[in-house]
XYZ file of C-alpha atoms in Angstrom:
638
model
C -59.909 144.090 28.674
C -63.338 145.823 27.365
C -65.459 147.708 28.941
C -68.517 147.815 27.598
C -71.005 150.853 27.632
C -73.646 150.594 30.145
C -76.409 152.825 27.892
C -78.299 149.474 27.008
C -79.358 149.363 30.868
C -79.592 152.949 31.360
C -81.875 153.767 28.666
C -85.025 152.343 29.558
C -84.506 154.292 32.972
C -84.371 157.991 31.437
C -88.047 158.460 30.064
C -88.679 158.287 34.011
C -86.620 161.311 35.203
C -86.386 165.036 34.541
C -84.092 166.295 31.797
C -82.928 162.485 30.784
C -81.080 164.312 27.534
C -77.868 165.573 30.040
C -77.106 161.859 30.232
C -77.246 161.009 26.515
C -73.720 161.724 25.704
C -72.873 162.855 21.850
C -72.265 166.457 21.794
C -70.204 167.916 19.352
C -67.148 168.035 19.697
C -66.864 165.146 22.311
C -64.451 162.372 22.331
C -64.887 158.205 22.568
C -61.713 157.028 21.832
C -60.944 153.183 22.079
C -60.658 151.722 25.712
C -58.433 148.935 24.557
C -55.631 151.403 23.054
C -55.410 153.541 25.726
C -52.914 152.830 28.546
C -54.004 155.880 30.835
C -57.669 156.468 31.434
C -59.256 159.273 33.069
C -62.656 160.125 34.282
C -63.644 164.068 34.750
C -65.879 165.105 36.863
C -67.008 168.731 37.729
C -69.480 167.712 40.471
C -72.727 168.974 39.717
C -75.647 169.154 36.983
C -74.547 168.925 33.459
C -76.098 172.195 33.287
C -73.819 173.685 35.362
C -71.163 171.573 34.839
C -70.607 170.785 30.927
C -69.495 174.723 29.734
C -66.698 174.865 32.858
C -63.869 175.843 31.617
C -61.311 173.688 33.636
C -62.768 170.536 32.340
C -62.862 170.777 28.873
C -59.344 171.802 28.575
C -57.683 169.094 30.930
C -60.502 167.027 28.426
C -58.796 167.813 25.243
C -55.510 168.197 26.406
C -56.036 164.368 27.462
C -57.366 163.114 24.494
C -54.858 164.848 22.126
C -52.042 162.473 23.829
C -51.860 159.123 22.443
C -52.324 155.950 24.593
C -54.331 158.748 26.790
C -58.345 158.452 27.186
C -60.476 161.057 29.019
C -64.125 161.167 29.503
C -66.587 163.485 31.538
C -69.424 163.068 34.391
C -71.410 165.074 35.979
C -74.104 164.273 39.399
C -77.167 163.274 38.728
C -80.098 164.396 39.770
C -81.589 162.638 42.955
C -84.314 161.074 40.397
C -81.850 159.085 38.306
C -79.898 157.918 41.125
C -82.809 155.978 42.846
C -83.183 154.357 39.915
C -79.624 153.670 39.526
C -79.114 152.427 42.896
C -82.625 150.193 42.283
C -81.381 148.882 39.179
C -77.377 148.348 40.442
C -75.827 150.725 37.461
C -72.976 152.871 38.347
C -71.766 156.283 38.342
C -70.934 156.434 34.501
C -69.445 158.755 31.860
C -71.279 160.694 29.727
C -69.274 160.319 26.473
C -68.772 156.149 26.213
C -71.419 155.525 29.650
C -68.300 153.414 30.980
C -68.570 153.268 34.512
C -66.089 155.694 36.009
C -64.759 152.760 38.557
C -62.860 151.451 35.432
C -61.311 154.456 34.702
C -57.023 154.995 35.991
C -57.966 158.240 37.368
C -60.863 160.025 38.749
C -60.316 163.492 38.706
C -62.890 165.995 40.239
C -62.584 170.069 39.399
C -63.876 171.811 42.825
C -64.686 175.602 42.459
C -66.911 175.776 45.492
C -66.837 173.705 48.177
C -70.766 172.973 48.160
C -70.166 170.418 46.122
C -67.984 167.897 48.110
C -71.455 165.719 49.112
C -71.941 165.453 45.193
C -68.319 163.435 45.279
C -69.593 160.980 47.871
C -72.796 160.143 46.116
C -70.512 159.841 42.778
C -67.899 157.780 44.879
C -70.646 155.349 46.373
C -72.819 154.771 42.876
C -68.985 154.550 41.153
C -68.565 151.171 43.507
C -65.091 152.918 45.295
C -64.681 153.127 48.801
C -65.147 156.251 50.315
C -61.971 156.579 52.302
C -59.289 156.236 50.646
C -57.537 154.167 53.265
C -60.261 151.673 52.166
C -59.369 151.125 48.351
C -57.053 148.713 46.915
C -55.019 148.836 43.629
C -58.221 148.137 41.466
C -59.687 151.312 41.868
C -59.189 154.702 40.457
C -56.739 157.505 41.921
C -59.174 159.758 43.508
C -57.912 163.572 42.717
C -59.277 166.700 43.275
C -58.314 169.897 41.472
C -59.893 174.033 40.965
C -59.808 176.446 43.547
C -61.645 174.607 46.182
C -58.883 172.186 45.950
C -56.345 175.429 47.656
C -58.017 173.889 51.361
C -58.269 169.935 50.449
C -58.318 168.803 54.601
C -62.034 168.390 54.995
C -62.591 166.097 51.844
C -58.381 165.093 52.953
C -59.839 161.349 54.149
C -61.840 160.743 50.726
C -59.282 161.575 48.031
C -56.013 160.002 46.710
C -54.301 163.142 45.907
C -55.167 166.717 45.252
C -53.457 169.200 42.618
C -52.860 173.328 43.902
C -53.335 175.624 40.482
C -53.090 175.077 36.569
C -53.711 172.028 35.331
C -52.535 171.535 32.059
C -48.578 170.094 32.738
C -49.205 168.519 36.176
C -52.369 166.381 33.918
C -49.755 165.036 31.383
C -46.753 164.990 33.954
C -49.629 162.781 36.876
C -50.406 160.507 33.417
C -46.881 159.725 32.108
C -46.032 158.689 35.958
C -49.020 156.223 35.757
C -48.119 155.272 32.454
C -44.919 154.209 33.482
C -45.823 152.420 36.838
C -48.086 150.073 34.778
C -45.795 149.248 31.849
C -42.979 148.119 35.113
C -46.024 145.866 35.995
C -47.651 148.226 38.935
C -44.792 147.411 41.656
C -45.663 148.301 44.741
C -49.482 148.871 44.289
C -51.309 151.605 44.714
C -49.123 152.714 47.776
C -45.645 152.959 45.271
C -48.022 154.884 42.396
C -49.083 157.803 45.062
C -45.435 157.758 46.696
C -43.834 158.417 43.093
C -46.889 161.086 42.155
C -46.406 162.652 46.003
C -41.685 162.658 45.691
C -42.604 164.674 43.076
C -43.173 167.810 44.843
C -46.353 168.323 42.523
C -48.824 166.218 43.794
C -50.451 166.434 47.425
C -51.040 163.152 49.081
C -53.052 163.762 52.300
C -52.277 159.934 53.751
C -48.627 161.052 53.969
C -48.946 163.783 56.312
C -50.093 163.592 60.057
C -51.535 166.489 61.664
C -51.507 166.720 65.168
C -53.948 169.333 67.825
C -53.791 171.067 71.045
C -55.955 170.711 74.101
C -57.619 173.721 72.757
C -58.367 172.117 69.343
C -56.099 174.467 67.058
C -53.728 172.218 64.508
C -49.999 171.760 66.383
C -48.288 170.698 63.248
C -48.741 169.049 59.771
C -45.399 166.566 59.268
C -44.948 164.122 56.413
C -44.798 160.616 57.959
C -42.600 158.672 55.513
C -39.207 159.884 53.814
C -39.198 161.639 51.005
C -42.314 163.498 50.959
C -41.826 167.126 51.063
C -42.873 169.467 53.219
C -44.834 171.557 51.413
C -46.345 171.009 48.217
C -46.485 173.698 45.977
C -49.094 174.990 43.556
C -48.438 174.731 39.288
C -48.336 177.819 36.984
C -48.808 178.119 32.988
C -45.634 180.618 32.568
C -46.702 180.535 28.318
C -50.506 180.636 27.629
C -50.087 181.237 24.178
C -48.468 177.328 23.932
C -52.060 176.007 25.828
C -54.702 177.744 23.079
C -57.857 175.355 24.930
C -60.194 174.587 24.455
C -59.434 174.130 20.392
C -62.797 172.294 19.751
C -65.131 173.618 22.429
C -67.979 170.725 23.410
C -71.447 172.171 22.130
C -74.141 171.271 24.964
C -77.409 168.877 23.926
C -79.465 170.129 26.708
C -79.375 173.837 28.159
C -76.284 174.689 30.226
C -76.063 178.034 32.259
C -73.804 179.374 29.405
C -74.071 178.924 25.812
C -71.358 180.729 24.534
C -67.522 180.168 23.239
C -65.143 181.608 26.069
C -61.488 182.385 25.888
C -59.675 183.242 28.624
C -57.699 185.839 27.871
C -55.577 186.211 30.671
C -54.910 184.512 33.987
C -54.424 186.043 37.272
C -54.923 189.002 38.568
C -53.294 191.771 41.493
C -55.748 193.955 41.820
C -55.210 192.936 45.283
C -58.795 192.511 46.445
C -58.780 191.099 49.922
C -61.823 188.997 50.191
C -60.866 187.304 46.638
C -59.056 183.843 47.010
C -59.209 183.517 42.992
C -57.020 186.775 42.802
C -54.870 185.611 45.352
C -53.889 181.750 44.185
C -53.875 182.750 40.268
C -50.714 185.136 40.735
C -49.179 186.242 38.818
C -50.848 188.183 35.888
C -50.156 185.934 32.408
C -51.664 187.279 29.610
C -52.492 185.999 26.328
C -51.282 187.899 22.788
C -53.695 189.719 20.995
C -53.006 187.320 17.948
C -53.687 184.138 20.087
C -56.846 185.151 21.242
C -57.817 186.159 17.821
C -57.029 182.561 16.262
C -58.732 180.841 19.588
C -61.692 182.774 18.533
C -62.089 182.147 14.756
C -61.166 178.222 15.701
C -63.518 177.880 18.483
C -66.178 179.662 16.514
C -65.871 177.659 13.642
C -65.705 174.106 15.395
C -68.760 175.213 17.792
C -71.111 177.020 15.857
C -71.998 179.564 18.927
C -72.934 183.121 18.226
C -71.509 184.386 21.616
C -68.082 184.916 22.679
C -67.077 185.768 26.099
C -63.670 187.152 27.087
C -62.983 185.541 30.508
C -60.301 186.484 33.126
C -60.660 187.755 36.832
C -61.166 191.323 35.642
C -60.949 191.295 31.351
C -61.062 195.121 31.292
C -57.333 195.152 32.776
C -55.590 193.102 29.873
C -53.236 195.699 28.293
C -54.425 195.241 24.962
C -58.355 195.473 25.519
C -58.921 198.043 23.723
C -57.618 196.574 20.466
C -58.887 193.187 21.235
C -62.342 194.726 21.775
C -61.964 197.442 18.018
C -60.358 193.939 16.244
C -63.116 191.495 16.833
C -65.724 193.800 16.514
C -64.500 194.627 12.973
C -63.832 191.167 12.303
C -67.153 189.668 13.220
C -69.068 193.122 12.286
C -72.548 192.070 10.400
C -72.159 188.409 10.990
C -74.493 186.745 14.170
C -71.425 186.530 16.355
C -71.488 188.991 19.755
C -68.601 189.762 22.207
C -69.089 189.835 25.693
C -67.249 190.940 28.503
C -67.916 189.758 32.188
C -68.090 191.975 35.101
C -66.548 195.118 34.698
C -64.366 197.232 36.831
C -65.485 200.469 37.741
C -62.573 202.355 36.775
C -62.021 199.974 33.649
C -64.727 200.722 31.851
C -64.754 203.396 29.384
C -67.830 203.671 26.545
C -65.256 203.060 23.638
C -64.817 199.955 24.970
C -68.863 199.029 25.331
C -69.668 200.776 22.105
C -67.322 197.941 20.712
C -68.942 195.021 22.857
C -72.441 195.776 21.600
C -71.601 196.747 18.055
C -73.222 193.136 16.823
C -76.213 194.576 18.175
C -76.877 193.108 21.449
C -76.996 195.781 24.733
C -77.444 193.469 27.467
C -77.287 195.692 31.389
C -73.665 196.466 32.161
C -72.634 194.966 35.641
C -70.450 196.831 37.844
C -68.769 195.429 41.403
C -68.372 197.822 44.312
C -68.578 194.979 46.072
C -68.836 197.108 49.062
C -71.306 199.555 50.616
C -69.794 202.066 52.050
C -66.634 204.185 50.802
C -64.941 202.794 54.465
C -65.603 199.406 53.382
C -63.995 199.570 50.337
C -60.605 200.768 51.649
C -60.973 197.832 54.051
C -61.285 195.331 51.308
C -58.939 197.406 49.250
C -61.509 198.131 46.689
C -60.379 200.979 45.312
C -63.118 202.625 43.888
C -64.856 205.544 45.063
C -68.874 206.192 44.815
C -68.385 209.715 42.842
C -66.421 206.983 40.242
C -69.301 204.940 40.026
C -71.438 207.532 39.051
C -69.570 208.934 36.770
C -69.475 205.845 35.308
C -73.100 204.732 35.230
C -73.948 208.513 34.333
C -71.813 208.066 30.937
C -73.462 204.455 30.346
C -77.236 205.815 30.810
C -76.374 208.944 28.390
C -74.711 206.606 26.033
C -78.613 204.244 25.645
C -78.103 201.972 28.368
C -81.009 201.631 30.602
C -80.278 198.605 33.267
C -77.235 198.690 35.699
C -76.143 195.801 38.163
C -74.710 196.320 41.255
C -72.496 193.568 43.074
C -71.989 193.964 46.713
C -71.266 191.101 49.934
C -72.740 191.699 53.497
C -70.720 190.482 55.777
C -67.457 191.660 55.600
C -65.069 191.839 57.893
C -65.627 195.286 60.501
C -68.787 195.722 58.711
C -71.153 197.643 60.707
C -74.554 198.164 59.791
C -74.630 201.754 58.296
C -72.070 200.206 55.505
C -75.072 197.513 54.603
C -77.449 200.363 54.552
C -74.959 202.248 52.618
C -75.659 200.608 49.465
C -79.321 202.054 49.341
C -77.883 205.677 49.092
C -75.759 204.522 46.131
C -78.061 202.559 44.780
C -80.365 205.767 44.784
C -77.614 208.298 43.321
C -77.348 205.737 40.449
C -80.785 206.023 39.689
C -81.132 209.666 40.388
C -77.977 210.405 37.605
C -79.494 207.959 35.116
C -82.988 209.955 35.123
C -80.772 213.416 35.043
C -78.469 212.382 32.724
C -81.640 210.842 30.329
C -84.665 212.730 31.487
C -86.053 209.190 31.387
C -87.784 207.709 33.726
C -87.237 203.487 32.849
C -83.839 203.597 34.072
C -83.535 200.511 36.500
C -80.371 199.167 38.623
C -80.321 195.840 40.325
C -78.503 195.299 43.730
C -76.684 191.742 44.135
C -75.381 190.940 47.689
C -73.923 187.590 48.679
C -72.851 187.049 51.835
C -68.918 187.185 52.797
C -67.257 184.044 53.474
C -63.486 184.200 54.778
C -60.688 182.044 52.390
C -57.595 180.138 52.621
C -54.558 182.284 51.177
C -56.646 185.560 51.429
C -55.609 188.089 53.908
C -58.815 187.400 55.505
C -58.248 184.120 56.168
C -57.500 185.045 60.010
C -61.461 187.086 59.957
C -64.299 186.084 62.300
C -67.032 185.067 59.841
C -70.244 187.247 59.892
C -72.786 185.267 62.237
C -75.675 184.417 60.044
C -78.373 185.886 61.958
C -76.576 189.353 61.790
C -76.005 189.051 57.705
C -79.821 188.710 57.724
C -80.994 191.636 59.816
C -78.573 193.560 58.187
C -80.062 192.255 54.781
C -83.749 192.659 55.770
C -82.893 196.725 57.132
C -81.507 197.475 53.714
C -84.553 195.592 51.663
C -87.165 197.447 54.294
C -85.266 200.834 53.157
C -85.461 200.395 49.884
C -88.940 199.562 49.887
C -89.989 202.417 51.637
C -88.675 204.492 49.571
C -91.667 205.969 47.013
C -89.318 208.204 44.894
C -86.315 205.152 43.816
C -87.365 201.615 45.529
C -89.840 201.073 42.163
C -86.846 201.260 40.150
C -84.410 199.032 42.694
C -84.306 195.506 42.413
C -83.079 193.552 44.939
C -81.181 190.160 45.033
C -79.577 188.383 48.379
C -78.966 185.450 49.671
C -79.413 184.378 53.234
C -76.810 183.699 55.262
C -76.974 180.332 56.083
C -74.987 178.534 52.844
C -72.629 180.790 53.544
C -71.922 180.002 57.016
C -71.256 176.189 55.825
C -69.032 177.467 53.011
C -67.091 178.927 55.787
C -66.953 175.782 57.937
C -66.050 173.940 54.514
C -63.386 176.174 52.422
C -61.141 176.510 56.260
C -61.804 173.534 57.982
C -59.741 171.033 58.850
C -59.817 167.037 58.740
C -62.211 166.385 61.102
C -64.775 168.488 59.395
C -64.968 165.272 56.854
C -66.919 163.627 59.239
C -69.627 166.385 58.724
C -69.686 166.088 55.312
C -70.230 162.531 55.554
C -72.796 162.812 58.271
C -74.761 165.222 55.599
C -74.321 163.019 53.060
C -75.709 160.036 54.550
C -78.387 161.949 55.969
C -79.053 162.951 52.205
C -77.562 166.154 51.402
C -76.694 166.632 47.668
C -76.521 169.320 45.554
C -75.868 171.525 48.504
C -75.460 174.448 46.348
C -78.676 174.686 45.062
C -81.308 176.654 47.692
C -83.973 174.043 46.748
C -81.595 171.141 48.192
C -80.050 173.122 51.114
C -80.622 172.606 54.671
C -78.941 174.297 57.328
C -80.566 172.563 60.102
C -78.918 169.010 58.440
C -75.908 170.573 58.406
C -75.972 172.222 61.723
C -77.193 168.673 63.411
C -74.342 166.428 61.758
C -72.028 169.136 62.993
C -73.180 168.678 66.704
C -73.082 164.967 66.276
C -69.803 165.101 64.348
C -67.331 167.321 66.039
C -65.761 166.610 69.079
C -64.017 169.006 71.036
C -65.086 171.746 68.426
C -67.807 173.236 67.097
C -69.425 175.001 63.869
C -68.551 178.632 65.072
C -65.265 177.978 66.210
C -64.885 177.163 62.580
C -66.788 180.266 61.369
C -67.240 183.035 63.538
C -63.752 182.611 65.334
C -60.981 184.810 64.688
C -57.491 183.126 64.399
C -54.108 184.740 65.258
C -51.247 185.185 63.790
C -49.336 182.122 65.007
C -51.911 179.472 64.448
C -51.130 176.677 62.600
C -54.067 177.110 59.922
C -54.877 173.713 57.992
C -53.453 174.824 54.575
C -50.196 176.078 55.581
C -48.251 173.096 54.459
C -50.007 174.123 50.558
C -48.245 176.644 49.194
C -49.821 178.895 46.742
C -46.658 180.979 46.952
C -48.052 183.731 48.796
C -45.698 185.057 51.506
C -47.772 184.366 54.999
C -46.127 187.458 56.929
C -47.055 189.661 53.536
C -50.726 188.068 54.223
C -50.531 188.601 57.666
C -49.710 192.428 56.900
C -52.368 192.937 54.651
C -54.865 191.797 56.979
C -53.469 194.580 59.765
C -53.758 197.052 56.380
C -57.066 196.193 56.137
C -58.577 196.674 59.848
C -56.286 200.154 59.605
C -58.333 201.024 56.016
C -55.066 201.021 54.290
C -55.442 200.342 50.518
C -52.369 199.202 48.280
C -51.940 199.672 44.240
C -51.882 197.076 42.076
C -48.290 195.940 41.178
C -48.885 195.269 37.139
C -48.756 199.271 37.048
C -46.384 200.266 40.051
C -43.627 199.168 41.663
C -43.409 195.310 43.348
C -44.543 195.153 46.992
C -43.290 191.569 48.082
C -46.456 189.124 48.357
C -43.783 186.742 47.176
C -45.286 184.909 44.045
C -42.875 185.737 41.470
C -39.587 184.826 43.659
C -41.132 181.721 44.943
C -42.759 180.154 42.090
C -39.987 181.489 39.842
C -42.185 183.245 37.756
C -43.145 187.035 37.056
C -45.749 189.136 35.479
C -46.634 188.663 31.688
C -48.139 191.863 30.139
C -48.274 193.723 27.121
C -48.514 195.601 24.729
C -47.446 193.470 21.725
C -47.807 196.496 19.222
C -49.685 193.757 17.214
C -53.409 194.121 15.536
C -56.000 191.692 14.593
C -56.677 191.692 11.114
C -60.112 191.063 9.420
C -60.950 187.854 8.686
C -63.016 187.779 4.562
C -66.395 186.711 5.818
C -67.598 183.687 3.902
């Protein structure tokens, strides 16, 4: 049966709210296929502002992948700003779609892509306007699966009572593998409901489905055990890994945004994972191993995506691009290829001992010299060796020193507060570097408008990190800390003029922390916030810490936000993730984290020998690096 497009009642609502072109639908390169002809439907959702939302990644590839397959249908949402959903609540339209405006309860599946964990009250406001039941316990076989994916989805216990199912890792087999299983359970006639679809998606060993585990607690409140309650459901679930990312070349036909998006450019990834072995870094830890893509792939993905989109920027994307083992010639080949045309190359965040001029001389040949961004990530030379950043401040300078003499004039600096054994000379640490940068620029230039900007965000501990046993920062400590090293800076007459600083307080991050390693019971904070009107809780403007702090009071019983946070676990407790395997060896964890309070550093195993964090035996898979010996040729520009 139809289902019709719900624009006709939406339309006289958006000359009354802010930005009303993010829900207008019709970008290029989007996708309305026919509802009828589809047996599989699925609604994406990366849950928060189309400006944020439309250029991720992760959803536009599980978008296209989708709507390649035939009988397959996939469209996109995104929340909506608190004006628009007064007026949809007044007016009794729901959540919809931003491609067909079908409303998303019609839909097979509705999948939400979680890189943060601020954004689980956006879900709920999405769930209630969408007409499904919050808990899934609640729904019935006439409403969508509810599954979460993206890193956030690593920890899926606090949001475990409002979703379906949840997905560890890549997503572009498990999407197809999740549809054909739904495809197939409707063509037998649904048997056994909803309950039968999520048993055959859960015996898979692919699929999380939180209803069919219990978890049980001590006196003290710590987790006693996590135990599937029905046969057949395993144990563990395990997360899903791309072995061949020249066979997934997404996004093909990249979607070109109406309204403006936090980044307008093309982006290819051009290699996944990374083993750097940065403690603090969950994204380093789940993506393992290191897959990269040819040279010759990422050459065609450009001159495709280019063509279908129209942008003039391309971005390289991976956890650290200046490590693929082919940069170099990936950098000299599109630079010749796309030399006097409008199209620039850009490279994200750089690693100190990456980066080499050649290399940046390349990036900015199309004639844009944006700053160069650099990630010591922490203050103090100490603090690095805890967080096994291994890069010393004499390397930064020389760095920096070669960039200034070489017409750069603008250098940022990335750094957390917060870490764990921080003390507060290693926060105070980062004004002295911050000054030698400075001080080299001017000596190396005999200039005086060199600047450098200082970034800190505050430290919050992750599942399948080595610090996922650390005692979170206390808030009120991050900001002292924080206010000493501003104060410093802007007493100082001969460098603070040419400092700028950036922080945020530490509040968010403290509910980050309660969020990305809580358990179940923490869902009946988020709900509490919700209710009480939190949204878009990772936007400052929308934050409050008291809300959350009060519904936490309320909330938790036998618990409390700081023995969430600030409480350090040991080595035997059962932590709420431990039945997710991301195929990280727990002891191998456990033994980084002792490296790390002993300021032990280890090498990075793409260049030196293996040292046993268990990825590549337990996920079957190993590390994918070049070279190819292969160039990129010139393309004739027409």
């Amino acid at each position: 049966m139809s289902v019709e497009s719900l624009f006709p009642r939406l339309e006289p609502l958006l000359p009354a709210v802010q930005k009303p072109i993010q829900y207008v639908g019709g970008e290029l390169n989007s996708s309305v296929k026919d509802w009828d002809e589809a047996q599989v439907r699925w609604a994406l959702m990366y849950p928060d502002a189309y400006e944020v939302g439309q250029p991720n990644q992760g959803v536009q590839i599980l978008y296209e992948i989708l709507n390649e397959r035939e009988g397959v249908l996939a469209e996109r949402t995104y929340s909506v700003w608190p004006d628009l959903e007064a007026l949809m609540r007044e007016h009794g339209i729901p959540q919809f779609t931003v491609d067909a405006h079908r409303p998303v309860g019609a839909f097979d599946v509705f999948g939400i892509s979680f890189s943060t964990e601020l954004g689980y009250t956006n879900m709920l406001t999405a769930l209630d306007l969408a007409g499904i039941p919050l808990h899934a316990a609640d729904r019935t076989d006439d409403h969508p699966i509810v599954l979460a994916g993206g890193h956030a989805a690593f920890n899926p216990e606090p949001i475990a009572d409002f979703l379906d199912a949840a997905v560890l890792g890549d997503g572009e087999e498990i999407v197809l593998a999740i549809t054909e299983v739904i495809r197939e359970w409707k063509d037998e006639g649904r048997p056994g409901g909803r309950d039968e679809l999520l048993m055959r998606l859960a015996r898979s060993g692919g699929v999380y489905v939180p209803r069919f585990y219990d978890v049980t607690y001590l006196p003290d409140g710590r987790i006693q055990r996590v135990a599937p309650n029905r046969p057949g459901v395993p144990w563990r679930v395990a997360k899903h890994t791309v072995m061949d990312l020249d066979q997934w070349p997404y996004p093909k036909k990249p979607l070109v945004p109406l309204a403006e998006t936090v980044h307008e450019r093309f982006s290819v990834e051009i290699f996944r994972g990374c083993t750097r072995g940065c403690r603090f870094c969950q994204a380093g830890m789940i993506t393992r191993p290191v897959r990269e893509r040819s040279i010759t792939t990422i050459g065609s993905m450009v001159e495709t995506g280019l063509k279908e989109s129209g942008f003039q920027e391309v971005g390289l994307l991976s956890l650290s691009s200046a490590d693929h083992s082919e940069i170099g010639d990936i950098a000299k080949g599109l630079a010749d290829r796309y030399e006097g045309t409008n199209t620039s190359l850009s490279l994200p965040s750089t690693r100190v001992d990456a980066f080499n001029i050649t290399l940046a001389n390349e990036f900015s040949r199309g004639g844009r010299r944006s700053g160069l961004t650099f990630a010591p990530e922490g203050g103090s030379e100490r603090m690095r060796k805890v967080i096994n950043k291994m890069v010393s401040e004499d390397d930064l300078i020389r760095t920096v020193t070669t960039a200034y003499e070489n017409g750069w004039r603008q250098v940022k600096l990335y750094f957390m507060c917060g870490l764990p054994t921080e003390e507060d000379e290693d926060v105070l640490a980062i004004a002295d570097m911050a000054r030698r940068v400075i001080r080299a620029g001017r000596e190396a230039t005999g200039r005086r408008d060199i600047r450098c900007t200082v970034s800190i965000g505050g430290f919050v501990p992750k599942p399948h990190t080595p610090f996922q046993w650390a005692a979170q920062c206390d808030h009120e400590t991050v900001d002292r800390r924080l206010r000493a090293l501003k104060d410093t800076l802007r007493r100082d007459k001969e460098y603070g003029r040419a400092i700028g600083l950036r922080y945020h307080d530490g509040e968010p991050s403290i509910i980050e922390g309660l969020l990305s390693r809580g358990d179940r019971r923490v869902g009946k904070v988020i709900q509490a916030v919700w209710e009480d009107g939190g949204r878009f809780d990772g936007w400052s403007e929308f934050f409050s810490f008291a809300r959350w702090q009060s519904c936490a009071e309320k909330a938790l019983e036998g618990v409390d936000l700081d023995w969430y946070t600030v409480r350090e676990r040991d080595e035997v407790e059962v932590l709420p993730w431990d039945h997710l395997d991301a195929g990280l060896d727990r002891e191998w964890l456990w033994q980084d984290w002792q490296d790390a309070i002993d300021e032990t550093e280890v090498e990075d195993c793409r260049w030196t020998p293996c040292y046993d964090c268990g990825v590549c035996p337990t996920m079957d898979t190993e590390i994918q690096i070049g070279p190819t010996g292969k160039k990129l040729l010139p393309l004739t520009v027409v």
